[in-house]
Every structure is written in C-alpha cells, then in structure tokens.
C-alpha cells in the first residue's frame, strides 16, 4: 500500500469532475465543467486528449452501446439537457438529445451524478452562483425512455453520490459551506428510490467540504475534502478511517480504475484570480494506490426492463 500521489495529466481543468473508468479501453474519462471539455486519458499510451462540449457537462456515465463510435457512447447531464454523446476522431462530438430539464430558477446546471447498480442514472442540479445558497437543487432520475423526474429536492450543491456494493444504500452530500453533510439513504432497488436518510458524516468539524466520492470493495466511502487538499475514507459505519493528502487544495472527485481497479484517480479544480504558486498543479488529474480495490461502474441502462421504474 502506498499513499504516494502521482500527477497523470497536468490538465489545468477549471472544474475537473466525474471521472469514470472505461475498463474495455483501459481509459479514464472525465469532464471539465466550466471549461466545457470532455477528457480522456489512455493507460496504454499515457496520452490525453479532450473534446469541446456544447454545454457545461456536470457528469457522465458509460453506455454499453458504442454504435461504432471510436471513443464509445456516453450519457451526459449538462446544463439543462441530458444527451448521448459520441466523441469523434476529428475532435468533434456527435450529440443525441434524450430530454431537457426545466429548472426552478435561472443559472442552474447539473452537477454530480452516477448510475445506481442497476444502471439507472441519478444526477443532481444546482444554482451555479453558490453565494445565493439557493435550495433549488434536485436529484433527478434520468432514463432513456421516460421524462426526468425529481427524486429528492432542497439541495444547494448536491455532491458525493455513491452506492454501496449491494446497491441498497445511496450516499449523497451537500457540499455548500452552510451544509457540509453526507447522508446515507436506504435505496429501494426495485423502484430506484432513495428514502429514510440518516446523517452519515457531518463534515463541518472535519477538514474540507464533501465533494465527489467513490466506493471500494469493502463498502468504504472515499470522498474528496475540497479546500483541504485531502481524500477521506469512511467505513460503512461513518468512522473516519484514513485521510490522504494531494498536492492541490481542491480535489473534486475520485474514482477507482486501472487494470485491477486498484488505482484511485482524483480530478481537481483550478481556481481563478488567486495565487497558485503553492499549488501549481491545480486542475490536474492525479492517481494513487490506496491498497484497496474499487467496484466497476455499471453501464447506463439503455433499455427499460419489464417492471423497472426510471
């Protein structure tokens, strides 16, 4: 086990988020939200490239249907649109819209999200001006064949979504400075509905705001401590097990990947209008070997199964 952190791509992302490991291609994909870029890093070549997206993209999930696309087909929750996107060799992106969400107020976009263990995408929305502390953010159920519907309401900055190995617990945080709380919801696998939340971790007395998260094979919850330059690991009972320092102040989201799913990749944020001399690698993609493996992310389910709800 080693906590040594390695810079993988000096991407200088404005807001690097939503890392997803593509096991078939041995690639890590992620987004730069405000930079409006979709990124890909190849483990085989060590090379990275990016594509411009038409809207800010909050989160992505892989699909099992590549449709001949050289870089795969992804579902993306953007500003107000949910769409299939296919990166092309020539640097363009093909887009097929699935649905549009009508936000409660202006200046909103999608933020953190991922598929549950059954491949149903859940994603949160937020008001981009965090200074407003507006609780207009919702958690939506997103499906290929049904309109998006809100599952949960009343969030300022929804974040930290992850699912336990058996899928019966959904973790969710609100990373706004006024909240800084992680909840554990009971999750009904049949209906895809979270209910009965309990406070999992109150991070107001811990270093860092709760940002993006991942689950390992032991059911432990790894979450980025934004503003503190730390990655925290919590056991399933909410005990802080470890904290690992990274060379940037704003780690944003983590994901397990690599050939054995034993590498923890970490995206980060590059703040503007501040002195970055103490964190010149801000906005980079990092990796470390924490001594534990993760769980493969499910594909977005592109066919509605009988009896399933969105």
XYZ file of C-alpha atoms in Angstrom:
310
model
C 0.000 0.000 0.000
C 1.232 3.491 -0.831
C -0.299 6.908 -0.493
C 2.164 8.429 -2.956
C 0.233 10.667 -5.327
C 1.258 10.884 -8.985
C 0.298 13.575 -11.476
C -1.231 11.832 -14.507
C -2.332 14.819 -16.624
C -1.499 18.462 -15.978
C -4.893 19.326 -17.447
C -5.378 22.672 -15.693
C -9.099 21.962 -15.521
C -11.247 24.807 -14.294
C -13.563 22.263 -12.614
C -12.431 18.678 -13.186
C -15.244 16.274 -12.263
C -16.964 12.937 -12.910
C -14.024 10.561 -13.526
C -15.215 7.241 -14.991
C -13.005 4.252 -15.782
C -13.578 2.599 -19.171
C -12.359 -0.947 -18.478
C -12.756 -2.123 -22.078
C -10.450 0.563 -23.449
C -8.370 0.989 -20.286
C -9.069 4.702 -20.317
C -10.135 7.264 -17.743
C -12.768 9.762 -18.814
C -13.777 12.937 -17.008
C -15.180 16.416 -17.614
C -14.060 19.976 -17.065
C -17.419 21.507 -16.227
C -16.873 25.231 -16.669
C -14.117 24.594 -19.220
C -16.708 22.771 -21.356
C -14.427 19.861 -22.144
C -14.693 16.069 -22.142
C -11.319 14.476 -21.360
C -9.806 11.028 -21.921
C -6.523 9.562 -20.677
C -5.192 6.262 -22.051
C -3.375 3.960 -19.633
C -1.671 2.212 -22.563
C -0.175 5.280 -24.217
C -0.191 7.765 -21.353
C -1.681 10.300 -23.757
C -4.655 12.534 -23.075
C -6.982 14.415 -25.361
C -10.161 16.436 -24.994
C -13.289 17.442 -26.877
C -15.334 20.620 -26.568
C -18.892 20.162 -25.294
C -21.765 22.449 -26.348
C -22.894 22.959 -22.739
C -21.237 22.657 -19.367
C -21.355 18.973 -18.508
C -21.835 18.049 -14.846
C -21.478 14.273 -15.040
C -21.137 11.376 -17.467
C -21.784 7.648 -17.472
C -20.667 4.980 -19.915
C -23.128 3.034 -22.042
C -22.791 -0.488 -23.380
C -23.870 0.628 -26.852
C -20.897 2.044 -28.733
C -22.796 2.184 -32.055
C -19.474 2.058 -33.865
C -18.229 5.232 -32.187
C -14.422 5.094 -31.938
C -14.415 6.531 -28.415
C -17.620 4.976 -27.126
C -21.035 6.393 -26.361
C -21.663 8.319 -23.144
C -24.708 9.754 -21.464
C -24.123 13.276 -20.183
C -26.125 15.501 -17.846
C -25.252 19.022 -18.914
C -26.795 22.415 -18.160
C -30.407 21.568 -18.884
C -30.054 18.754 -21.433
C -29.452 15.052 -20.976
C -27.942 13.545 -24.096
C -25.966 10.718 -25.627
C -22.566 11.990 -26.758
C -20.030 10.305 -29.032
C -16.512 11.766 -29.276
C -15.084 11.545 -32.792
C -11.545 11.153 -34.104
C -11.687 14.576 -35.731
C -12.256 16.294 -32.396
C -15.992 16.807 -32.837
C -18.778 15.344 -30.685
C -21.987 13.810 -32.007
C -24.973 14.502 -29.743
C -28.399 12.891 -29.491
C -30.707 14.618 -27.012
C -32.677 12.493 -24.562
C -34.529 15.083 -22.502
C -34.499 18.624 -21.169
C -34.994 19.596 -17.527
C -36.808 22.838 -16.746
C -35.004 24.232 -13.730
C -36.689 26.014 -10.842
C -34.694 29.196 -11.497
C -32.204 30.618 -13.945
C -28.477 29.986 -13.747
C -28.718 26.288 -12.907
C -26.965 23.198 -14.255
C -26.421 19.542 -13.489
C -23.626 18.671 -11.091
C -22.600 15.355 -9.517
C -24.261 12.092 -10.550
C -23.764 8.436 -11.431
C -25.623 5.225 -12.207
C -27.023 3.008 -9.479
C -26.062 -0.671 -9.504
C -28.913 -1.358 -11.958
C -27.641 1.240 -14.442
C -30.205 3.962 -13.719
C -28.662 7.423 -13.789
C -29.251 9.742 -10.843
C -27.911 13.297 -11.035
C -28.244 16.489 -9.050
C -28.805 20.094 -10.107
C -27.562 23.299 -8.506
C -27.631 27.075 -8.830
C -24.215 27.981 -10.204
C -23.913 31.088 -8.029
C -23.202 29.348 -4.725
C -23.302 32.703 -2.957
C -27.081 32.654 -3.306
C -27.250 29.487 -1.185
C -30.408 28.605 -3.101
C -32.025 25.292 -2.210
C -33.449 24.815 -5.703
C -31.262 21.786 -6.411
C -32.958 18.449 -7.090
C -31.825 14.863 -7.556
C -33.304 13.558 -10.797
C -33.990 10.073 -12.094
C -32.784 10.021 -15.695
C -33.905 7.395 -18.175
C -33.715 6.911 -21.918
C -37.441 6.424 -22.388
C -39.152 8.438 -19.634
C -39.035 12.145 -18.727
C -36.656 13.124 -15.926
C -38.374 13.165 -12.552
C -37.186 14.626 -9.241
C -36.441 12.056 -6.546
C -35.188 14.467 -3.871
C -35.396 18.247 -3.504
C -33.978 21.096 -1.450
C -30.217 20.927 -2.120
C -27.786 23.809 -2.541
C -24.831 21.882 -4.019
C -25.619 18.156 -4.308
C -22.480 16.049 -4.440
C -20.821 12.868 -3.261
C -23.258 10.401 -4.814
C -22.227 6.761 -4.466
C -23.877 3.377 -3.986
C -22.959 0.600 -1.578
C -21.674 -2.642 -3.132
C -25.101 -4.292 -2.789
C -26.878 -1.156 -4.033
C -29.150 -0.803 -1.005
C -27.527 2.402 0.299
C -27.202 5.643 -1.621
C -24.731 8.183 -0.275
C -25.285 11.841 -1.040
C -23.769 15.077 0.236
C -24.407 18.793 0.053
C -21.009 20.443 -0.238
C -22.169 24.018 0.308
C -20.369 25.681 3.262
C -23.697 26.078 5.049
C -24.411 22.335 4.942
C -21.266 20.138 4.562
C -23.144 16.945 5.351
C -23.148 13.428 3.905
C -26.328 11.347 4.189
C -26.891 7.628 3.768
C -30.270 6.863 2.212
C -31.923 3.490 2.144
C -32.277 2.668 -1.546
C -35.135 0.604 -2.937
C -33.573 -1.438 -5.717
C -36.904 -2.327 -7.295
C -38.152 1.234 -7.716
C -34.799 3.020 -7.730
C -35.982 5.322 -4.950
C -33.948 6.694 -2.022
C -35.708 7.096 1.330
C -35.144 7.382 5.101
C -31.919 9.443 5.085
C -29.604 9.393 8.073
C -26.616 11.650 8.658
C -23.599 9.564 7.683
C -20.922 12.208 8.270
C -21.173 15.790 9.487
C -18.076 17.295 7.868
C -18.377 20.766 9.367
C -15.882 19.737 12.049
C -13.593 17.878 9.635
C -11.107 19.340 7.135
C -12.593 20.003 3.726
C -16.061 20.283 2.245
C -17.569 16.993 0.979
C -17.212 16.798 -2.805
C -17.195 13.826 -5.211
C -16.948 10.259 -3.924
C -16.369 6.577 -4.699
C -16.966 3.202 -3.006
C -14.406 0.429 -2.545
C -14.926 -3.348 -2.327
C -15.109 -3.138 1.471
C -18.049 -0.755 1.217
C -15.954 2.158 2.443
C -16.757 5.643 1.194
C -13.957 7.757 -0.289
C -14.722 11.459 -0.590
C -12.715 14.493 -1.664
C -12.191 17.065 1.066
C -12.456 20.165 -1.091
C -10.482 23.194 0.185
C -8.397 20.943 2.447
C -6.385 19.007 -0.161
C -7.429 15.660 1.314
C -9.149 12.422 0.305
C -11.030 10.861 3.219
C -12.043 7.231 3.626
C -15.018 6.466 5.867
C -16.032 2.978 6.960
C -19.670 1.897 6.429
C -20.475 2.987 9.990
C -19.240 6.540 9.287
C -15.858 6.253 11.036
C -13.006 8.290 9.501
C -10.505 5.583 8.611
C -7.826 7.446 6.621
C -7.021 10.819 5.082
C -4.617 11.150 2.163
C -3.077 14.470 1.141
C -2.985 15.542 -2.512
C -0.886 18.435 -3.891
C -3.870 20.687 -4.627
C -6.343 22.396 -2.321
C -9.477 21.493 -4.250
C -9.679 17.789 -5.107
C -13.091 17.407 -6.704
C -13.982 13.757 -7.309
C -12.349 10.343 -7.123
C -12.883 7.068 -8.977
C -11.297 3.624 -8.948
C -9.719 2.377 -12.150
C -6.715 0.642 -13.631
C -6.453 -2.980 -14.709
C -7.208 -4.227 -11.182
C -9.453 -1.325 -10.177
C -6.798 -0.650 -7.538
C -5.856 2.866 -8.615
C -7.723 5.837 -7.202
C -7.917 8.659 -9.738
C -8.622 12.178 -8.481
C -9.758 15.193 -10.511
C -9.309 18.730 -9.224
C -10.262 22.382 -9.577
C -8.048 25.251 -10.697
C -9.338 28.431 -9.022
C -9.151 31.727 -10.862
C -7.915 35.111 -9.679
C -5.812 33.717 -6.841
C -2.105 32.993 -6.380
C -1.449 29.370 -7.350
C 2.267 29.350 -6.539
C 1.612 26.925 -3.666
C -0.452 24.596 -5.870
C 0.800 24.914 -9.452
C -0.755 21.542 -10.386
C -4.286 22.663 -9.502
C -6.756 21.360 -12.089
C -4.675 18.250 -12.735
C -5.618 14.575 -12.778
C -3.865 12.520 -10.093
C -3.573 8.853 -9.165
C -2.575 6.856 -6.115
C -2.588 3.235 -4.967
C -4.512 3.108 -1.680
C -4.126 -0.650 -1.138
C -7.768 -1.461 -1.798
C -9.775 -2.016 -4.977
C -12.935 -0.366 -6.176
C -16.070 -1.627 -7.886
C -16.708 -1.363 -11.616
C -19.231 1.320 -12.515
C -22.349 -0.090 -14.201
C -23.252 0.917 -17.724
C -26.151 3.293 -18.182
C -29.128 1.070 -18.918
C -30.296 1.973 -22.413
C -33.224 -0.431 -22.427
C -36.075 -0.282 -19.941
C -36.515 -3.688 -18.365
C -40.027 -5.015 -17.655
C -41.166 -3.926 -14.231
C -38.392 -1.386 -13.849
C -39.029 2.233 -12.964
C -36.739 5.043 -14.171
